[in-house]
mmCIF file of C-alpha atoms in Angstrom:
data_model
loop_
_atom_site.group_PDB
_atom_site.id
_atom_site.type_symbol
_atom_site.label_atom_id
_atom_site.label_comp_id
_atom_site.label_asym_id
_atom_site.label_seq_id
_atom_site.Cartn_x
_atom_site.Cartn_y
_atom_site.Cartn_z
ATOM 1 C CA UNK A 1 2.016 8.395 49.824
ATOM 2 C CA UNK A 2 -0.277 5.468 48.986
ATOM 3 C CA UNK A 3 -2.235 5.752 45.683
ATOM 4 C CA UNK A 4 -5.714 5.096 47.092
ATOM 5 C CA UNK A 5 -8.253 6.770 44.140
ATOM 6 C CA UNK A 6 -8.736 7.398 40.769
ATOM 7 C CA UNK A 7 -7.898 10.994 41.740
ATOM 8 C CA UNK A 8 -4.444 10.306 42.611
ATOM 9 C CA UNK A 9 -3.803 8.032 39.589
ATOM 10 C CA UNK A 10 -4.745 10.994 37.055
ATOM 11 C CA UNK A 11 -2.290 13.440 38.991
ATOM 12 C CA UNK A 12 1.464 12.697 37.146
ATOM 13 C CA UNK A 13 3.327 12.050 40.816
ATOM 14 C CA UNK A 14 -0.282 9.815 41.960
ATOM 15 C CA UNK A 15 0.441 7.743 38.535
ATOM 16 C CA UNK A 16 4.340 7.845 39.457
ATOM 17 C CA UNK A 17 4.269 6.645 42.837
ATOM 18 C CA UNK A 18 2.166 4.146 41.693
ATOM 19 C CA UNK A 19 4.395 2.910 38.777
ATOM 20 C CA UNK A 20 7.094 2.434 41.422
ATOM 21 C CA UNK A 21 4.792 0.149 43.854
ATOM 22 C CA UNK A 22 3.132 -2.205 41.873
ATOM 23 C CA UNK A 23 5.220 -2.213 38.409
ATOM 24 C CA UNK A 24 7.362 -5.855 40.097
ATOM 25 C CA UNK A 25 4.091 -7.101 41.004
ATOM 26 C CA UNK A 26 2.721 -6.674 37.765
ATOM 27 C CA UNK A 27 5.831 -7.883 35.970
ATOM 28 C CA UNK A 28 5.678 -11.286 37.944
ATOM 29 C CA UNK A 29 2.335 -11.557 37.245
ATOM 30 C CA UNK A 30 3.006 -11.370 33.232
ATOM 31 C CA UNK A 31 6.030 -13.950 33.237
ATOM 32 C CA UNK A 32 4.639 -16.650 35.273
ATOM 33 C CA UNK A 33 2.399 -16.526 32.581
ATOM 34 C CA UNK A 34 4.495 -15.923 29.744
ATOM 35 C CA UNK A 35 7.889 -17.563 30.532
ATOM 36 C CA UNK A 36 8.870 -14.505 28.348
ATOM 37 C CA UNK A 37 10.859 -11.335 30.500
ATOM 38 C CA UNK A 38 10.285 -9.280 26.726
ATOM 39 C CA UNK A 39 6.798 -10.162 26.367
ATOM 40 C CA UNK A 40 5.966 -9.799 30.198
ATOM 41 C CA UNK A 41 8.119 -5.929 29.964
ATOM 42 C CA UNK A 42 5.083 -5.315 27.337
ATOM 43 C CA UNK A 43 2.502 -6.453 29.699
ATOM 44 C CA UNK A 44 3.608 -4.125 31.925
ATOM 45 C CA UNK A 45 3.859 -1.136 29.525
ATOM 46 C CA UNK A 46 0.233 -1.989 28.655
ATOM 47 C CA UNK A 47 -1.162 -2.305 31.782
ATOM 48 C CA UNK A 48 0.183 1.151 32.807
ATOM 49 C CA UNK A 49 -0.751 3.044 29.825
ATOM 50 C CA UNK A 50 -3.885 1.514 29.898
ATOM 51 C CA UNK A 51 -4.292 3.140 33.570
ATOM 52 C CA UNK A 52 -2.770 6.068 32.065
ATOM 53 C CA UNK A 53 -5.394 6.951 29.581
ATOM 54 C CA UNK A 54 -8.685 5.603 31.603
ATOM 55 C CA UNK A 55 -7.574 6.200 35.423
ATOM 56 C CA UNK A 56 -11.238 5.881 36.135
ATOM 57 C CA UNK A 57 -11.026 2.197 35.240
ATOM 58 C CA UNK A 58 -9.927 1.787 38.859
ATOM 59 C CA UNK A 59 -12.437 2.043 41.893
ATOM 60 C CA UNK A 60 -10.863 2.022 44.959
ATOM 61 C CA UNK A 61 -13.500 0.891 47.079
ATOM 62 C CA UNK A 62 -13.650 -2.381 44.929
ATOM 63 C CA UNK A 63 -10.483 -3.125 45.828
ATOM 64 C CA UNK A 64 -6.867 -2.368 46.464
ATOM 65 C CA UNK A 65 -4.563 -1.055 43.473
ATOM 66 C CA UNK A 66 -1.944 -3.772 43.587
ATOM 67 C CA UNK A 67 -4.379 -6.657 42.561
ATOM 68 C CA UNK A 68 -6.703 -4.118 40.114
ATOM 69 C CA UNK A 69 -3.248 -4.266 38.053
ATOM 70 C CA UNK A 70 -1.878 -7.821 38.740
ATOM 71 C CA UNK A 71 -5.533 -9.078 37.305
ATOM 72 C CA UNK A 72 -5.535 -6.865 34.234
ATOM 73 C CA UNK A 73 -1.706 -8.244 33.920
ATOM 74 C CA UNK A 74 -2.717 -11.829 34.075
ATOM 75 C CA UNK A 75 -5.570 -11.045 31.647
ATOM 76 C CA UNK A 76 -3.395 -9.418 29.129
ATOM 77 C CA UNK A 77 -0.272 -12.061 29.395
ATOM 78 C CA UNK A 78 -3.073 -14.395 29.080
ATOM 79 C CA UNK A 79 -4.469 -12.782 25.400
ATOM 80 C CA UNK A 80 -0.883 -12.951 24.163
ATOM 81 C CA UNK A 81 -0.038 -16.510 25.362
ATOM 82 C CA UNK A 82 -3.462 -17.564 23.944
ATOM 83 C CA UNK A 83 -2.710 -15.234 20.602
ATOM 84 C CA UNK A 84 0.711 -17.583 20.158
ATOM 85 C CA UNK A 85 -0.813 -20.500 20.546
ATOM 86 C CA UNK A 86 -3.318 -19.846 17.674
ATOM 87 C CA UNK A 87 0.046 -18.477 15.822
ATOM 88 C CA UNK A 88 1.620 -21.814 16.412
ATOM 89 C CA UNK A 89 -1.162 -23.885 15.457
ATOM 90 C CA UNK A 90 -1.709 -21.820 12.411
ATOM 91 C CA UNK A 91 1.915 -22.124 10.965
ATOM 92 C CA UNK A 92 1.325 -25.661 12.107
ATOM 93 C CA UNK A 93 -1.184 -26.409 9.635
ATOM 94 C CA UNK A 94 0.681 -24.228 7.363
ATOM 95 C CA UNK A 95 3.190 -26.603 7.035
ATOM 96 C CA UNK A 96 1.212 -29.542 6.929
ATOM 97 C CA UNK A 97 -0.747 -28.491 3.811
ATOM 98 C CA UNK A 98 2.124 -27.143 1.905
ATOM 99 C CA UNK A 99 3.780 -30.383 2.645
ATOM 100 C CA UNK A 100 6.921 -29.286 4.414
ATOM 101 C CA UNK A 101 6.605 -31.167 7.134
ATOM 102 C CA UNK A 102 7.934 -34.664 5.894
ATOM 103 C CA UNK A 103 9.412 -37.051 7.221
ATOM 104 C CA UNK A 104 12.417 -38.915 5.887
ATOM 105 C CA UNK A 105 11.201 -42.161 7.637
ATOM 106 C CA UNK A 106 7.679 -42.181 6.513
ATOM 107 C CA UNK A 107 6.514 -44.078 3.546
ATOM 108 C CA UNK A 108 6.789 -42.653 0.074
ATOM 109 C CA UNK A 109 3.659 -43.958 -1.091
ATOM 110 C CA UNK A 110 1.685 -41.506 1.669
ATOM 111 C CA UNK A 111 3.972 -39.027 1.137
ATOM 112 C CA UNK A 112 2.944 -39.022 -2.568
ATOM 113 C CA UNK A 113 -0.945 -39.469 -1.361
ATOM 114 C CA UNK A 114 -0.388 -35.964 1.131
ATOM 115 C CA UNK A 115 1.569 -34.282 -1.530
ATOM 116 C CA UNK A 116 -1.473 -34.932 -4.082
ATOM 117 C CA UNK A 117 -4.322 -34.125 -1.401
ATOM 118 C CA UNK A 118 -2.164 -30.683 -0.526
ATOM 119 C CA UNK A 119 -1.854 -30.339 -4.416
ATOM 120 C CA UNK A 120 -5.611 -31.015 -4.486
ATOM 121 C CA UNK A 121 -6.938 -28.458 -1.764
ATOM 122 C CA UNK A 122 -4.695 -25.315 -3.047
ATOM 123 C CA UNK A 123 -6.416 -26.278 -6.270
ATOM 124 C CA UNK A 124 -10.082 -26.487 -4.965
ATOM 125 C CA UNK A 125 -9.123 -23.476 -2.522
ATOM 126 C CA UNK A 126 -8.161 -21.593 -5.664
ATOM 127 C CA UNK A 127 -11.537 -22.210 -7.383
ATOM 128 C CA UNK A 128 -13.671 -20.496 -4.115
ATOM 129 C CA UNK A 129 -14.958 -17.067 -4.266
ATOM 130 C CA UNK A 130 -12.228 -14.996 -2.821
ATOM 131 C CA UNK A 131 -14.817 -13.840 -0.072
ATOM 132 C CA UNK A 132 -15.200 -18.150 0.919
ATOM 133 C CA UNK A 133 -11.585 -18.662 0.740
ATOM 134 C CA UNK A 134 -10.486 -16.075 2.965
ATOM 135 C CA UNK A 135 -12.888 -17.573 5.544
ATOM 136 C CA UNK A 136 -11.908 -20.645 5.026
ATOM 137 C CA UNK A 137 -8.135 -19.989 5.604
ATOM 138 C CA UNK A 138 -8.846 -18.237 8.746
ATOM 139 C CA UNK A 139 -10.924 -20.796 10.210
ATOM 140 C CA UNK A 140 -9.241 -23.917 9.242
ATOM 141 C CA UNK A 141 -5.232 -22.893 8.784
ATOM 142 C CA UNK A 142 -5.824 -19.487 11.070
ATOM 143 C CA UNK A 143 -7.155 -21.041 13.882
ATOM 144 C CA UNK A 144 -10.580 -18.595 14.262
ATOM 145 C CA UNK A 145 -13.794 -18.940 15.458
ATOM 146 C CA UNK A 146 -16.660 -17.495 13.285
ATOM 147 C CA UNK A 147 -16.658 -14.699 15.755
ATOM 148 C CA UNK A 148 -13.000 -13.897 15.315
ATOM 149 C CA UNK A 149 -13.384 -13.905 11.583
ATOM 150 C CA UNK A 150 -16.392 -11.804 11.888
ATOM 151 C CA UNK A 151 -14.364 -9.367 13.855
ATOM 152 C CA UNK A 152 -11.418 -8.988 12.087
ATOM 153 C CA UNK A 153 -13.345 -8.541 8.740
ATOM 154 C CA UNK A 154 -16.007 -6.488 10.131
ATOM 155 C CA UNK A 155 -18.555 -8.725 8.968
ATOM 156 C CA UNK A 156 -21.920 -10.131 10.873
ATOM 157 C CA UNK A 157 -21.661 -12.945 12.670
ATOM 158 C CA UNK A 158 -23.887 -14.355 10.167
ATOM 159 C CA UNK A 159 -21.981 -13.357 7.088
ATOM 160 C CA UNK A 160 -18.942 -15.240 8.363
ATOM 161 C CA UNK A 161 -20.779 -18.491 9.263
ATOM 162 C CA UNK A 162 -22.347 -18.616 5.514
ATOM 163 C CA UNK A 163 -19.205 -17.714 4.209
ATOM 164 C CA UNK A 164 -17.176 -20.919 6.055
ATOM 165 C CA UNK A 165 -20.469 -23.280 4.915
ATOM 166 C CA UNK A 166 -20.696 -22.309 1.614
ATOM 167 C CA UNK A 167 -17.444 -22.650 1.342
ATOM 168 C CA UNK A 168 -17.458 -26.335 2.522
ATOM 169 C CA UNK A 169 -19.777 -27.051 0.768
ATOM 170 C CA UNK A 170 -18.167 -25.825 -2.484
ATOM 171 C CA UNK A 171 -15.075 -27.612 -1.692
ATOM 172 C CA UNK A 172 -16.400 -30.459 -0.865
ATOM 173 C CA UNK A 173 -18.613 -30.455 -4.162
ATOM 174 C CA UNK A 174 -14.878 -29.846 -6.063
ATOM 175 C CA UNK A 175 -13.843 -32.703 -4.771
ATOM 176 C CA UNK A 176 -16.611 -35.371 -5.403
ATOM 177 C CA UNK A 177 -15.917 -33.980 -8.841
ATOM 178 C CA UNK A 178 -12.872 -33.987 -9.240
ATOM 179 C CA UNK A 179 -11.961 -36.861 -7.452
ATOM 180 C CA UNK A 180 -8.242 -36.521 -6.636
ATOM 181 C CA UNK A 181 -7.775 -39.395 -4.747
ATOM 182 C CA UNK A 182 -9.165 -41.826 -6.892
ATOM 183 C CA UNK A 183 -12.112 -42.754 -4.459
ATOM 184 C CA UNK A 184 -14.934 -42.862 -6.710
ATOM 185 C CA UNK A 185 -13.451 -45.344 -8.622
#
């Protein structure tokens, strides 16, 4: 038996049968992108629970079954490689600012400089609204967009963008006041 409708696919031997056809196809899909047999295992879990719970997601006369759930596989390895990028850039800056990320060949006199400017933003960080902060952090050391932070605080799209410029703005302000780097002078 060939699954052929969304019929089949909510029917426990329809969603069986077509576990058993199209769950290598779907699996190669997720580690070509992934490079990750764990993370493309999870793809495949997803994909089929997601048919699971919304078998209507599927129209047969759109298209055959087999490349319905390859695309939605290459979609979702795609989120996750994209999510561990962001990670990776995130922990990235991370580092940067909290000045791990030395080197024992570099200069000591920049080495003091980054240590004072990392010194100098955690400071000026520490003076922003908690609100502005949190914004900031996710945009600049996070790796979100406006809209990402506006998601994942549940905040308009508005809100978020006055939150990151205000909070610029503020830390910028710190800074011509402060002066940390001796620049002024």
């Amino acid at each position: 038996m060939t699954v052929r409708s969304t019929v089949e696919l909510r029917e426990a031997e329809g969603f069986r049968e077509a576990y058993a056809q199209h769950q290598r196809g779907v699996y190669a899909a997720a580690l070509r992108i992934l490079g990750d047999a764990g993370q493309a295992q999870d793809v495949v879990q997803d994909v089929f629970l997601r048919v699971w719970r919304r078998p209507g997601a599927y129209d047969a006369r759109r298209g055959e079954l087999g490349s319905f759930l390859r695309l939605m596989a290459r979609s979702r390895a795609l989120d996750l490689w994209r999510e561990g990028q962001v990670r990776g850039r995130a922990s990235e800056r991370l580092r940067v600012v909290a000045g791990s990320e030395e080197r024992v060949d570099e200069d000591p006199g920049l080495l003091a400089e980054r240590g004072a400017e990392s010194a100098a933003v955690r400071a000026a960080l520490r003076k922003l609204p908690e609100t502005q902060r949190a914004a900031l952090v996710l945009a600049y050391w996070g790796g979100l967009s406006a809209d990402q932070i506006a998601r994942r605080e549940r905040i308009p799209l508005g809100t978020a963008k006055s939150r990151i410029r205000l909070g610029l703005e503020r830390l910028r302000d710190e800074f011509v006041a402060a002066d940390p780097l001796g620049i002024a002078a």
